[in-house]
Amino acid sequence: VSSILLMFAAVQLYTRAWRGAFANMLDASIVMLLVLLLMCVAMTTQFEETQSLVGTFAACVLAAVFLAAIAVIGVALAHRMLPNPFFHFFICHHKAAAAAQARYLQLLFMQRTSRQCFLDSDHLTNLEELFDVVRTRCGRLIVYLTAETLRRPWCAGEITIAWKIHKRVTAVRHPSLIVPPYPDLEASKVQKYFSSADFKLVEYDITDTLISN
């Protein structure tokens, strides 16, 4: 059993099953504590003279497992209820076509409202956390609609998440935008509409049906 748990921990660390590094390390730590607990149990069944000492150690290991689980829940709740930093605005844009305009919007919002505005060029350190920022750490999504905005998977994912959780959304329409015909936005044709098919939104629980809606 210990070998199976150790193999599981190795695979989990290699594949990084959780999106955050902290969650991956904590998961592996809990598995290691469980292995120690199993070893303690095995030792008590073979060596009667060390049962008391091993039992105390096993109790400590078990307490550490429960404390680790409580820590995971506490950290998750803290990140959910008290996100830091929190951005009042999040600018969704196609960087290749509108990097300068997005920067202008950011400066404009910050100057006129004195509030934080998320722009990936400034604040994004881990691409895996981008959708989490939209979900839990921003107040309003500002979508700067240029010709390719809706065709970018990342932009489509940000808009879909905001729509799914009823986040406030403001669209800023550029003259270059061409509204796609409805048939092109059907769930069965969403992937063909995107300009890049290398990135799969379904890995983030964003299905083609949600995008189409």
mmCIF file with all atom_site columns, C-alpha atoms in Angstrom:
data_model
loop_
_atom_site.group_PDB
_atom_site.id
_atom_site.type_symbol
_atom_site.label_atom_id
_atom_site.label_alt_id
_atom_site.label_comp_id
_atom_site.label_asym_id
_atom_site.label_entity_id
_atom_site.label_seq_id
_atom_site.pdbx_PDB_ins_code
_atom_site.Cartn_x
_atom_site.Cartn_y
_atom_site.Cartn_z
_atom_site.occupancy
_atom_site.B_iso_or_equiv
_atom_site.pdbx_formal_charge
_atom_site.auth_seq_id
_atom_site.auth_comp_id
_atom_site.auth_asym_id
_atom_site.auth_atom_id
_atom_site.pdbx_PDB_model_num
ATOM 1   C CA . VAL A 1 1   ? 0.000   0.000  0.000   1.00 0.00 ? 1   VAL A CA 1
ATOM 2   C CA . SER A 1 2   ? 2.830   2.379  0.830   1.00 0.00 ? 2   SER A CA 1
ATOM 3   C CA . SER A 1 3   ? 4.399   1.747  -2.570  1.00 0.00 ? 3   SER A CA 1
ATOM 4   C CA . ILE A 1 4   ? 1.117   2.542  -4.293  1.00 0.00 ? 4   ILE A CA 1
ATOM 5   C CA . LEU A 1 5   ? 0.770   5.792  -2.354  1.00 0.00 ? 5   LEU A CA 1
ATOM 6   C CA . LEU A 1 6   ? 4.360   6.787  -3.144  1.00 0.00 ? 6   LEU A CA 1
ATOM 7   C CA . MET A 1 7   ? 3.829   6.043  -6.844  1.00 0.00 ? 7   MET A CA 1
ATOM 8   C CA . PHE A 1 8   ? 0.658   8.109  -6.750  1.00 0.00 ? 8   PHE A CA 1
ATOM 9   C CA . ALA A 1 9   ? 2.523   11.013 -5.119  1.00 0.00 ? 9   ALA A CA 1
ATOM 10  C CA . ALA A 1 10  ? 5.276   10.830 -7.750  1.00 0.00 ? 10  ALA A CA 1
ATOM 11  C CA . VAL A 1 11  ? 2.763   10.866 -10.613 1.00 0.00 ? 11  VAL A CA 1
ATOM 12  C CA . GLN A 1 12  ? 0.826   13.688 -8.980  1.00 0.00 ? 12  GLN A CA 1
ATOM 13  C CA . LEU A 1 13  ? 3.948   15.846 -8.630  1.00 0.00 ? 13  LEU A CA 1
ATOM 14  C CA . TYR A 1 14  ? 5.055   15.075 -12.185 1.00 0.00 ? 14  TYR A CA 1
ATOM 15  C CA . THR A 1 15  ? 1.689   15.854 -13.803 1.00 0.00 ? 15  THR A CA 1
ATOM 16  C CA . ARG A 1 16  ? 0.801   18.729 -11.453 1.00 0.00 ? 16  ARG A CA 1
ATOM 17  C CA . ALA A 1 17  ? -2.811  17.659 -11.165 1.00 0.00 ? 17  ALA A CA 1
ATOM 18  C CA . TRP A 1 18  ? -3.756  20.807 -9.252  1.00 0.00 ? 18  TRP A CA 1
ATOM 19  C CA . ARG A 1 19  ? -3.444  24.208 -10.914 1.00 0.00 ? 19  ARG A CA 1
ATOM 20  C CA . GLY A 1 20  ? -1.604  25.868 -8.047  1.00 0.00 ? 20  GLY A CA 1
ATOM 21  C CA . ALA A 1 21  ? 1.890   24.880 -6.872  1.00 0.00 ? 21  ALA A CA 1
ATOM 22  C CA . PHE A 1 22  ? 0.807   25.124 -3.232  1.00 0.00 ? 22  PHE A CA 1
ATOM 23  C CA . ALA A 1 23  ? -2.021  22.634 -3.739  1.00 0.00 ? 23  ALA A CA 1
ATOM 24  C CA . ASN A 1 24  ? 0.295   20.149 -5.492  1.00 0.00 ? 24  ASN A CA 1
ATOM 25  C CA . MET A 1 25  ? 2.902   20.274 -2.734  1.00 0.00 ? 25  MET A CA 1
ATOM 26  C CA . LEU A 1 26  ? 0.280   20.012 -0.006  1.00 0.00 ? 26  LEU A CA 1
ATOM 27  C CA . ASP A 1 27  ? -1.344  17.018 -1.685  1.00 0.00 ? 27  ASP A CA 1
ATOM 28  C CA . ALA A 1 28  ? 2.012   15.254 -1.911  1.00 0.00 ? 28  ALA A CA 1
ATOM 29  C CA . SER A 1 29  ? 2.782   16.100 1.725   1.00 0.00 ? 29  SER A CA 1
ATOM 30  C CA . ILE A 1 30  ? -0.485  14.536 2.882   1.00 0.00 ? 30  ILE A CA 1
ATOM 31  C CA . VAL A 1 31  ? 0.332   11.365 0.942   1.00 0.00 ? 31  VAL A CA 1
ATOM 32  C CA . MET A 1 32  ? 3.766   11.201 2.577   1.00 0.00 ? 32  MET A CA 1
ATOM 33  C CA . LEU A 1 33  ? 2.181   11.604 6.017   1.00 0.00 ? 33  LEU A CA 1
ATOM 34  C CA . LEU A 1 34  ? -0.214  8.769  5.255   1.00 0.00 ? 34  LEU A CA 1
ATOM 35  C CA . VAL A 1 35  ? 2.736   6.564  4.270   1.00 0.00 ? 35  VAL A CA 1
ATOM 36  C CA . LEU A 1 36  ? 4.408   7.359  7.591   1.00 0.00 ? 36  LEU A CA 1
ATOM 37  C CA . LEU A 1 37  ? 1.186   6.480  9.381   1.00 0.00 ? 37  LEU A CA 1
ATOM 38  C CA . LEU A 1 38  ? 1.013   3.122  7.622   1.00 0.00 ? 38  LEU A CA 1
ATOM 39  C CA . MET A 1 39  ? 4.629   2.402  8.540   1.00 0.00 ? 39  MET A CA 1
ATOM 40  C CA . CYS A 1 40  ? 3.885   3.186  12.165  1.00 0.00 ? 40  CYS A CA 1
ATOM 41  C CA . VAL A 1 41  ? 0.955   0.788  12.165  1.00 0.00 ? 41  VAL A CA 1
ATOM 42  C CA . ALA A 1 42  ? 3.109   -1.914 10.619  1.00 0.00 ? 42  ALA A CA 1
ATOM 43  C CA . MET A 1 43  ? 5.807   -1.418 13.246  1.00 0.00 ? 43  MET A CA 1
ATOM 44  C CA . THR A 1 44  ? 3.379   -1.732 16.139  1.00 0.00 ? 44  THR A CA 1
ATOM 45  C CA . THR A 1 45  ? 2.232   -5.130 14.916  1.00 0.00 ? 45  THR A CA 1
ATOM 46  C CA . GLN A 1 46  ? 5.764   -6.574 14.954  1.00 0.00 ? 46  GLN A CA 1
ATOM 47  C CA . PHE A 1 47  ? 7.576   -4.945 17.857  1.00 0.00 ? 47  PHE A CA 1
ATOM 48  C CA . GLU A 1 48  ? 5.621   -4.963 21.106  1.00 0.00 ? 48  GLU A CA 1
ATOM 49  C CA . GLU A 1 49  ? 8.333   -3.193 23.112  1.00 0.00 ? 49  GLU A CA 1
ATOM 50  C CA . THR A 1 50  ? 8.115   -0.084 20.907  1.00 0.00 ? 50  THR A CA 1
ATOM 51  C CA . GLN A 1 51  ? 4.334   0.083  20.623  1.00 0.00 ? 51  GLN A CA 1
ATOM 52  C CA . SER A 1 52  ? 4.015   3.056  22.966  1.00 0.00 ? 52  SER A CA 1
ATOM 53  C CA . LEU A 1 53  ? 6.645   5.140  21.201  1.00 0.00 ? 53  LEU A CA 1
ATOM 54  C CA . VAL A 1 54  ? 5.436   4.256  17.730  1.00 0.00 ? 54  VAL A CA 1
ATOM 55  C CA . GLY A 1 55  ? 1.819   4.832  18.770  1.00 0.00 ? 55  GLY A CA 1
ATOM 56  C CA . THR A 1 56  ? 2.672   8.343  19.948  1.00 0.00 ? 56  THR A CA 1
ATOM 57  C CA . PHE A 1 57  ? 4.486   9.043  16.691  1.00 0.00 ? 57  PHE A CA 1
ATOM 58  C CA . ALA A 1 58  ? 1.545   7.703  14.696  1.00 0.00 ? 58  ALA A CA 1
ATOM 59  C CA . ALA A 1 59  ? -0.831  9.941  16.637  1.00 0.00 ? 59  ALA A CA 1
ATOM 60  C CA . CYS A 1 60  ? 1.357   12.929 15.765  1.00 0.00 ? 60  CYS A CA 1
ATOM 61  C CA . VAL A 1 61  ? 1.356   11.950 12.098  1.00 0.00 ? 61  VAL A CA 1
ATOM 62  C CA . LEU A 1 62  ? -2.421  11.556 12.110  1.00 0.00 ? 62  LEU A CA 1
ATOM 63  C CA . ALA A 1 63  ? -2.808  14.956 13.763  1.00 0.00 ? 63  ALA A CA 1
ATOM 64  C CA . ALA A 1 64  ? -0.534  16.440 11.096  1.00 0.00 ? 64  ALA A CA 1
ATOM 65  C CA . VAL A 1 65  ? -2.766  14.980 8.367   1.00 0.00 ? 65  VAL A CA 1
ATOM 66  C CA . PHE A 1 66  ? -5.854  16.560 9.873   1.00 0.00 ? 66  PHE A CA 1
ATOM 67  C CA . LEU A 1 67  ? -4.063  19.887 10.386  1.00 0.00 ? 67  LEU A CA 1
ATOM 68  C CA . ALA A 1 68  ? -2.909  19.834 6.762   1.00 0.00 ? 68  ALA A CA 1
ATOM 69  C CA . ALA A 1 69  ? -6.474  19.203 5.587   1.00 0.00 ? 69  ALA A CA 1
ATOM 70  C CA . ILE A 1 70  ? -7.752  22.059 7.751   1.00 0.00 ? 70  ILE A CA 1
ATOM 71  C CA . ALA A 1 71  ? -4.982  24.301 6.372   1.00 0.00 ? 71  ALA A CA 1
ATOM 72  C CA . VAL A 1 72  ? -6.022  23.486 2.795   1.00 0.00 ? 72  VAL A CA 1
ATOM 73  C CA . ILE A 1 73  ? -9.641  24.370 3.537   1.00 0.00 ? 73  ILE A CA 1
ATOM 74  C CA . GLY A 1 74  ? -8.629  27.545 5.367   1.00 0.00 ? 74  GLY A CA 1
ATOM 75  C CA . VAL A 1 75  ? -6.318  28.770 2.606   1.00 0.00 ? 75  VAL A CA 1
ATOM 76  C CA . ALA A 1 76  ? -8.932  28.006 -0.056  1.00 0.00 ? 76  ALA A CA 1
ATOM 77  C CA . LEU A 1 77  ? -11.616 29.921 1.841   1.00 0.00 ? 77  LEU A CA 1
ATOM 78  C CA . ALA A 1 78  ? -9.249  32.832 2.435   1.00 0.00 ? 78  ALA A CA 1
ATOM 79  C CA . HIS A 1 79  ? -8.384  33.071 -1.266  1.00 0.00 ? 79  HIS A CA 1
ATOM 80  C CA . ARG A 1 80  ? -12.066 32.831 -2.144  1.00 0.00 ? 80  ARG A CA 1
ATOM 81  C CA . MET A 1 81  ? -13.437 35.322 0.379   1.00 0.00 ? 81  MET A CA 1
ATOM 82  C CA . LEU A 1 82  ? -10.474 37.713 0.591   1.00 0.00 ? 82  LEU A CA 1
ATOM 83  C CA . PRO A 1 83  ? -8.716  37.695 -2.812  1.00 0.00 ? 83  PRO A CA 1
ATOM 84  C CA . ASN A 1 84  ? -5.478  39.622 -2.870  1.00 0.00 ? 84  ASN A CA 1
ATOM 85  C CA . PRO A 1 85  ? -4.782  41.617 -4.881  1.00 0.00 ? 85  PRO A CA 1
ATOM 86  C CA . PHE A 1 86  ? -8.307  42.499 -6.015  1.00 0.00 ? 86  PHE A CA 1
ATOM 87  C CA . PHE A 1 87  ? -8.848  44.290 -9.330  1.00 0.00 ? 87  PHE A CA 1
ATOM 88  C CA . HIS A 1 88  ? -11.948 46.386 -9.874  1.00 0.00 ? 88  HIS A CA 1
ATOM 89  C CA . PHE A 1 89  ? -11.471 46.122 -13.635 1.00 0.00 ? 89  PHE A CA 1
ATOM 90  C CA . PHE A 1 90  ? -10.091 43.401 -15.902 1.00 0.00 ? 90  PHE A CA 1
ATOM 91  C CA . ILE A 1 91  ? -9.316  44.287 -19.524 1.00 0.00 ? 91  ILE A CA 1
ATOM 92  C CA . CYS A 1 92  ? -9.962  41.457 -21.976 1.00 0.00 ? 92  CYS A CA 1
ATOM 93  C CA . HIS A 1 93  ? -8.297  42.188 -25.316 1.00 0.00 ? 93  HIS A CA 1
ATOM 94  C CA . HIS A 1 94  ? -6.419  40.751 -28.285 1.00 0.00 ? 94  HIS A CA 1
ATOM 95  C CA . LYS A 1 95  ? -2.845  41.710 -27.463 1.00 0.00 ? 95  LYS A CA 1
ATOM 96  C CA . ALA A 1 96  ? -1.481  41.601 -31.017 1.00 0.00 ? 96  ALA A CA 1
ATOM 97  C CA . ALA A 1 97  ? -4.046  44.095 -32.290 1.00 0.00 ? 97  ALA A CA 1
ATOM 98  C CA . ALA A 1 98  ? -4.859  46.219 -29.252 1.00 0.00 ? 98  ALA A CA 1
ATOM 99  C CA . ALA A 1 99  ? -1.991  46.256 -26.756 1.00 0.00 ? 99  ALA A CA 1
ATOM 100 C CA . ALA A 1 100 ? -1.617  50.060 -26.886 1.00 0.00 ? 100 ALA A CA 1
ATOM 101 C CA . GLN A 1 101 ? -5.374  50.684 -26.702 1.00 0.00 ? 101 GLN A CA 1
ATOM 102 C CA . ALA A 1 102 ? -5.710  48.319 -23.743 1.00 0.00 ? 102 ALA A CA 1
ATOM 103 C CA . ARG A 1 103 ? -2.909  50.183 -21.970 1.00 0.00 ? 103 ARG A CA 1
ATOM 104 C CA . TYR A 1 104 ? -4.709  53.457 -22.605 1.00 0.00 ? 104 TYR A CA 1
ATOM 105 C CA . LEU A 1 105 ? -7.931  52.047 -21.166 1.00 0.00 ? 105 LEU A CA 1
ATOM 106 C CA . GLN A 1 106 ? -6.089  50.807 -18.108 1.00 0.00 ? 106 GLN A CA 1
ATOM 107 C CA . LEU A 1 107 ? -4.517  54.213 -17.430 1.00 0.00 ? 107 LEU A CA 1
ATOM 108 C CA . LEU A 1 108 ? -7.841  55.928 -18.082 1.00 0.00 ? 108 LEU A CA 1
ATOM 109 C CA . PHE A 1 109 ? -9.752  53.745 -15.625 1.00 0.00 ? 109 PHE A CA 1
ATOM 110 C CA . MET A 1 110 ? -7.076  54.031 -12.942 1.00 0.00 ? 110 MET A CA 1
ATOM 111 C CA . GLN A 1 111 ? -6.832  57.808 -13.327 1.00 0.00 ? 111 GLN A CA 1
ATOM 112 C CA . ARG A 1 112 ? -10.571 58.446 -13.208 1.00 0.00 ? 112 ARG A CA 1
ATOM 113 C CA . THR A 1 113 ? -11.550 55.897 -10.557 1.00 0.00 ? 113 THR A CA 1
ATOM 114 C CA . SER A 1 114 ? -8.336  55.500 -8.486  1.00 0.00 ? 114 SER A CA 1
ATOM 115 C CA . ARG A 1 115 ? -8.915  51.734 -8.560  1.00 0.00 ? 115 ARG A CA 1
ATOM 116 C CA . GLN A 1 116 ? -6.829  48.787 -9.672  1.00 0.00 ? 116 GLN A CA 1
ATOM 117 C CA . CYS A 1 117 ? -7.165  47.587 -13.274 1.00 0.00 ? 117 CYS A CA 1
ATOM 118 C CA . PHE A 1 118 ? -5.818  44.211 -14.406 1.00 0.00 ? 118 PHE A CA 1
ATOM 119 C CA . LEU A 1 119 ? -3.773  44.077 -17.595 1.00 0.00 ? 119 LEU A CA 1
ATOM 120 C CA . ASP A 1 120 ? -1.986  40.828 -18.395 1.00 0.00 ? 120 ASP A CA 1
ATOM 121 C CA . SER A 1 121 ? 1.197   42.619 -19.459 1.00 0.00 ? 121 SER A CA 1
ATOM 122 C CA . ASP A 1 122 ? 1.555   43.973 -15.921 1.00 0.00 ? 122 ASP A CA 1
ATOM 123 C CA . HIS A 1 123 ? -0.040  41.478 -13.572 1.00 0.00 ? 123 HIS A CA 1
ATOM 124 C CA . LEU A 1 124 ? -0.037  38.031 -15.165 1.00 0.00 ? 124 LEU A CA 1
ATOM 125 C CA . THR A 1 125 ? 2.727   35.812 -13.780 1.00 0.00 ? 125 THR A CA 1
ATOM 126 C CA . ASN A 1 126 ? 1.140   32.409 -14.343 1.00 0.00 ? 126 ASN A CA 1
ATOM 127 C CA . LEU A 1 127 ? -1.032  31.777 -17.381 1.00 0.00 ? 127 LEU A CA 1
ATOM 128 C CA . GLU A 1 128 ? -2.842  28.983 -15.534 1.00 0.00 ? 128 GLU A CA 1
ATOM 129 C CA . GLU A 1 129 ? -4.249  31.528 -13.054 1.00 0.00 ? 129 GLU A CA 1
ATOM 130 C CA . LEU A 1 130 ? -5.770  33.868 -15.645 1.00 0.00 ? 130 LEU A CA 1
ATOM 131 C CA . PHE A 1 131 ? -9.295  32.441 -15.455 1.00 0.00 ? 131 PHE A CA 1
ATOM 132 C CA . ASP A 1 132 ? -9.126  32.344 -11.658 1.00 0.00 ? 132 ASP A CA 1
ATOM 133 C CA . VAL A 1 133 ? -8.457  36.081 -11.652 1.00 0.00 ? 133 VAL A CA 1
ATOM 134 C CA . VAL A 1 134 ? -11.587 36.643 -13.741 1.00 0.00 ? 134 VAL A CA 1
ATOM 135 C CA . ARG A 1 135 ? -13.596 34.326 -11.502 1.00 0.00 ? 135 ARG A CA 1
ATOM 136 C CA . THR A 1 136 ? -12.580 35.527 -8.041  1.00 0.00 ? 136 THR A CA 1
ATOM 137 C CA . ARG A 1 137 ? -10.345 38.595 -8.156  1.00 0.00 ? 137 ARG A CA 1
ATOM 138 C CA . CYS A 1 138 ? -12.004 41.169 -10.390 1.00 0.00 ? 138 CYS A CA 1
ATOM 139 C CA . GLY A 1 139 ? -15.187 43.212 -10.145 1.00 0.00 ? 139 GLY A CA 1
ATOM 140 C CA . ARG A 1 140 ? -15.948 44.003 -13.779 1.00 0.00 ? 140 ARG A CA 1
ATOM 141 C CA . LEU A 1 141 ? -14.760 42.580 -17.081 1.00 0.00 ? 141 LEU A CA 1
ATOM 142 C CA . ILE A 1 142 ? -13.979 45.167 -19.753 1.00 0.00 ? 142 ILE A CA 1
ATOM 143 C CA . VAL A 1 143 ? -14.021 43.514 -23.187 1.00 0.00 ? 143 VAL A CA 1
ATOM 144 C CA . TYR A 1 144 ? -12.229 45.513 -25.872 1.00 0.00 ? 144 TYR A CA 1
ATOM 145 C CA . LEU A 1 145 ? -13.748 44.117 -29.058 1.00 0.00 ? 145 LEU A CA 1
ATOM 146 C CA . THR A 1 146 ? -11.437 44.302 -32.061 1.00 0.00 ? 146 THR A CA 1
ATOM 147 C CA . ALA A 1 147 ? -11.513 42.141 -35.185 1.00 0.00 ? 147 ALA A CA 1
ATOM 148 C CA . GLU A 1 148 ? -9.880  39.102 -33.545 1.00 0.00 ? 148 GLU A CA 1
ATOM 149 C CA . THR A 1 149 ? -10.974 39.365 -29.909 1.00 0.00 ? 149 THR A CA 1
ATOM 150 C CA . LEU A 1 150 ? -13.795 36.822 -30.111 1.00 0.00 ? 150 LEU A CA 1
ATOM 151 C CA . ARG A 1 151 ? -11.632 34.462 -32.148 1.00 0.00 ? 151 ARG A CA 1
ATOM 152 C CA . ARG A 1 152 ? -9.010  34.127 -29.407 1.00 0.00 ? 152 ARG A CA 1
ATOM 153 C CA . PRO A 1 153 ? -9.614  31.170 -27.036 1.00 0.00 ? 153 PRO A CA 1
ATOM 154 C CA . TRP A 1 154 ? -8.296  33.023 -24.003 1.00 0.00 ? 154 TRP A CA 1
ATOM 155 C CA . CYS A 1 155 ? -10.624 35.959 -24.599 1.00 0.00 ? 155 CYS A CA 1
ATOM 156 C CA . ALA A 1 156 ? -13.562 33.648 -25.241 1.00 0.00 ? 156 ALA A CA 1
ATOM 157 C CA . GLY A 1 157 ? -12.782 31.822 -21.998 1.00 0.00 ? 157 GLY A CA 1
ATOM 158 C CA . GLU A 1 158 ? -12.671 35.045 -19.984 1.00 0.00 ? 158 GLU A CA 1
ATOM 159 C CA . ILE A 1 159 ? -15.996 36.219 -21.423 1.00 0.00 ? 159 ILE A CA 1
ATOM 160 C CA . THR A 1 160 ? -17.604 32.808 -20.872 1.00 0.00 ? 160 THR A CA 1
ATOM 161 C CA . ILE A 1 161 ? -16.535 32.643 -17.224 1.00 0.00 ? 161 ILE A CA 1
ATOM 162 C CA . ALA A 1 162 ? -17.839 36.171 -16.586 1.00 0.00 ? 162 ALA A CA 1
ATOM 163 C CA . TRP A 1 163 ? -21.168 35.245 -18.190 1.00 0.00 ? 163 TRP A CA 1
ATOM 164 C CA . LYS A 1 164 ? -21.380 31.958 -16.291 1.00 0.00 ? 164 LYS A CA 1
ATOM 165 C CA . ILE A 1 165 ? -20.958 33.522 -12.837 1.00 0.00 ? 165 ILE A CA 1
ATOM 166 C CA . HIS A 1 166 ? -22.958 36.665 -13.704 1.00 0.00 ? 166 HIS A CA 1
ATOM 167 C CA . LYS A 1 167 ? -19.956 38.965 -13.514 1.00 0.00 ? 167 LYS A CA 1
ATOM 168 C CA . ARG A 1 168 ? -20.531 42.530 -14.650 1.00 0.00 ? 168 ARG A CA 1
ATOM 169 C CA . VAL A 1 169 ? -19.309 42.972 -18.234 1.00 0.00 ? 169 VAL A CA 1
ATOM 170 C CA . THR A 1 170 ? -18.784 46.127 -20.285 1.00 0.00 ? 170 THR A CA 1
ATOM 171 C CA . ALA A 1 171 ? -18.056 45.906 -24.013 1.00 0.00 ? 171 ALA A CA 1
ATOM 172 C CA . VAL A 1 172 ? -15.962 48.541 -25.779 1.00 0.00 ? 172 VAL A CA 1
ATOM 173 C CA . ARG A 1 173 ? -16.489 48.099 -29.498 1.00 0.00 ? 173 ARG A CA 1
ATOM 174 C CA . HIS A 1 174 ? -13.776 48.977 -32.008 1.00 0.00 ? 174 HIS A CA 1
ATOM 175 C CA . PRO A 1 175 ? -14.746 49.810 -35.633 1.00 0.00 ? 175 PRO A CA 1
ATOM 176 C CA . SER A 1 176 ? -12.747 46.803 -36.840 1.00 0.00 ? 176 SER A CA 1
ATOM 177 C CA . LEU A 1 177 ? -15.095 44.372 -35.112 1.00 0.00 ? 177 LEU A CA 1
ATOM 178 C CA . ILE A 1 178 ? -17.157 42.182 -37.417 1.00 0.00 ? 178 ILE A CA 1
ATOM 179 C CA . VAL A 1 179 ? -19.938 40.465 -35.506 1.00 0.00 ? 179 VAL A CA 1
ATOM 180 C CA . PRO A 1 180 ? -19.837 36.770 -36.443 1.00 0.00 ? 180 PRO A CA 1
ATOM 181 C CA . PRO A 1 181 ? -23.020 35.265 -37.883 1.00 0.00 ? 181 PRO A CA 1
ATOM 182 C CA . TYR A 1 182 ? -24.967 33.119 -35.449 1.00 0.00 ? 182 TYR A CA 1
ATOM 183 C CA . PRO A 1 183 ? -24.308 29.804 -37.285 1.00 0.00 ? 183 PRO A CA 1
ATOM 184 C CA . ASP A 1 184 ? -20.571 30.276 -36.725 1.00 0.00 ? 184 ASP A CA 1
ATOM 185 C CA . LEU A 1 185 ? -21.157 30.403 -32.972 1.00 0.00 ? 185 LEU A CA 1
ATOM 186 C CA . GLU A 1 186 ? -23.034 27.130 -32.682 1.00 0.00 ? 186 GLU A CA 1
ATOM 187 C CA . ALA A 1 187 ? -21.439 24.707 -30.239 1.00 0.00 ? 187 ALA A CA 1
ATOM 188 C CA . SER A 1 188 ? -20.416 22.326 -33.017 1.00 0.00 ? 188 SER A CA 1
ATOM 189 C CA . LYS A 1 189 ? -18.542 25.087 -34.890 1.00 0.00 ? 189 LYS A CA 1
ATOM 190 C CA . VAL A 1 190 ? -16.921 27.022 -32.039 1.00 0.00 ? 190 VAL A CA 1
ATOM 191 C CA . GLN A 1 191 ? -13.511 25.375 -32.409 1.00 0.00 ? 191 GLN A CA 1
ATOM 192 C CA . LYS A 1 192 ? -13.429 26.148 -36.141 1.00 0.00 ? 192 LYS A CA 1
ATOM 193 C CA . TYR A 1 193 ? -14.245 29.790 -35.427 1.00 0.00 ? 193 TYR A CA 1
ATOM 194 C CA . PHE A 1 194 ? -11.224 30.217 -33.165 1.00 0.00 ? 194 PHE A CA 1
ATOM 195 C CA . SER A 1 195 ? -8.040  31.462 -34.799 1.00 0.00 ? 195 SER A CA 1
ATOM 196 C CA . SER A 1 196 ? -6.022  28.940 -32.776 1.00 0.00 ? 196 SER A CA 1
ATOM 197 C CA . ALA A 1 197 ? -7.071  25.395 -31.978 1.00 0.00 ? 197 ALA A CA 1
ATOM 198 C CA . ASP A 1 198 ? -3.964  24.490 -29.945 1.00 0.00 ? 198 ASP A CA 1
ATOM 199 C CA . PHE A 1 199 ? -5.459  25.661 -26.672 1.00 0.00 ? 199 PHE A CA 1
ATOM 200 C CA . LYS A 1 200 ? -8.343  23.607 -25.269 1.00 0.00 ? 200 LYS A CA 1
ATOM 201 C CA . LEU A 1 201 ? -10.745 25.494 -23.014 1.00 0.00 ? 201 LEU A CA 1
ATOM 202 C CA . VAL A 1 202 ? -12.442 22.271 -21.959 1.00 0.00 ? 202 VAL A CA 1
ATOM 203 C CA . GLU A 1 203 ? -9.438  21.653 -19.687 1.00 0.00 ? 203 GLU A CA 1
ATOM 204 C CA . TYR A 1 204 ? -10.742 24.577 -17.626 1.00 0.00 ? 204 TYR A CA 1
ATOM 205 C CA . ASP A 1 205 ? -14.359 23.338 -17.576 1.00 0.00 ? 205 ASP A CA 1
ATOM 206 C CA . ILE A 1 206 ? -15.283 25.738 -20.374 1.00 0.00 ? 206 ILE A CA 1
ATOM 207 C CA . THR A 1 207 ? -17.229 23.699 -22.901 1.00 0.00 ? 207 THR A CA 1
ATOM 208 C CA . ASP A 1 208 ? -18.190 24.642 -26.440 1.00 0.00 ? 208 ASP A CA 1
ATOM 209 C CA . THR A 1 209 ? -21.838 24.812 -25.355 1.00 0.00 ? 209 THR A CA 1
ATOM 210 C CA . LEU A 1 210 ? -21.031 27.406 -22.699 1.00 0.00 ? 210 LEU A CA 1
ATOM 211 C CA . ILE A 1 211 ? -19.044 29.452 -25.194 1.00 0.00 ? 211 ILE A CA 1
ATOM 212 C CA . SER A 1 212 ? -21.882 29.285 -27.726 1.00 0.00 ? 212 SER A CA 1
ATOM 213 C CA . ASN A 1 213 ? -24.402 30.490 -25.149 1.00 0.00 ? 213 ASN A CA 1
#
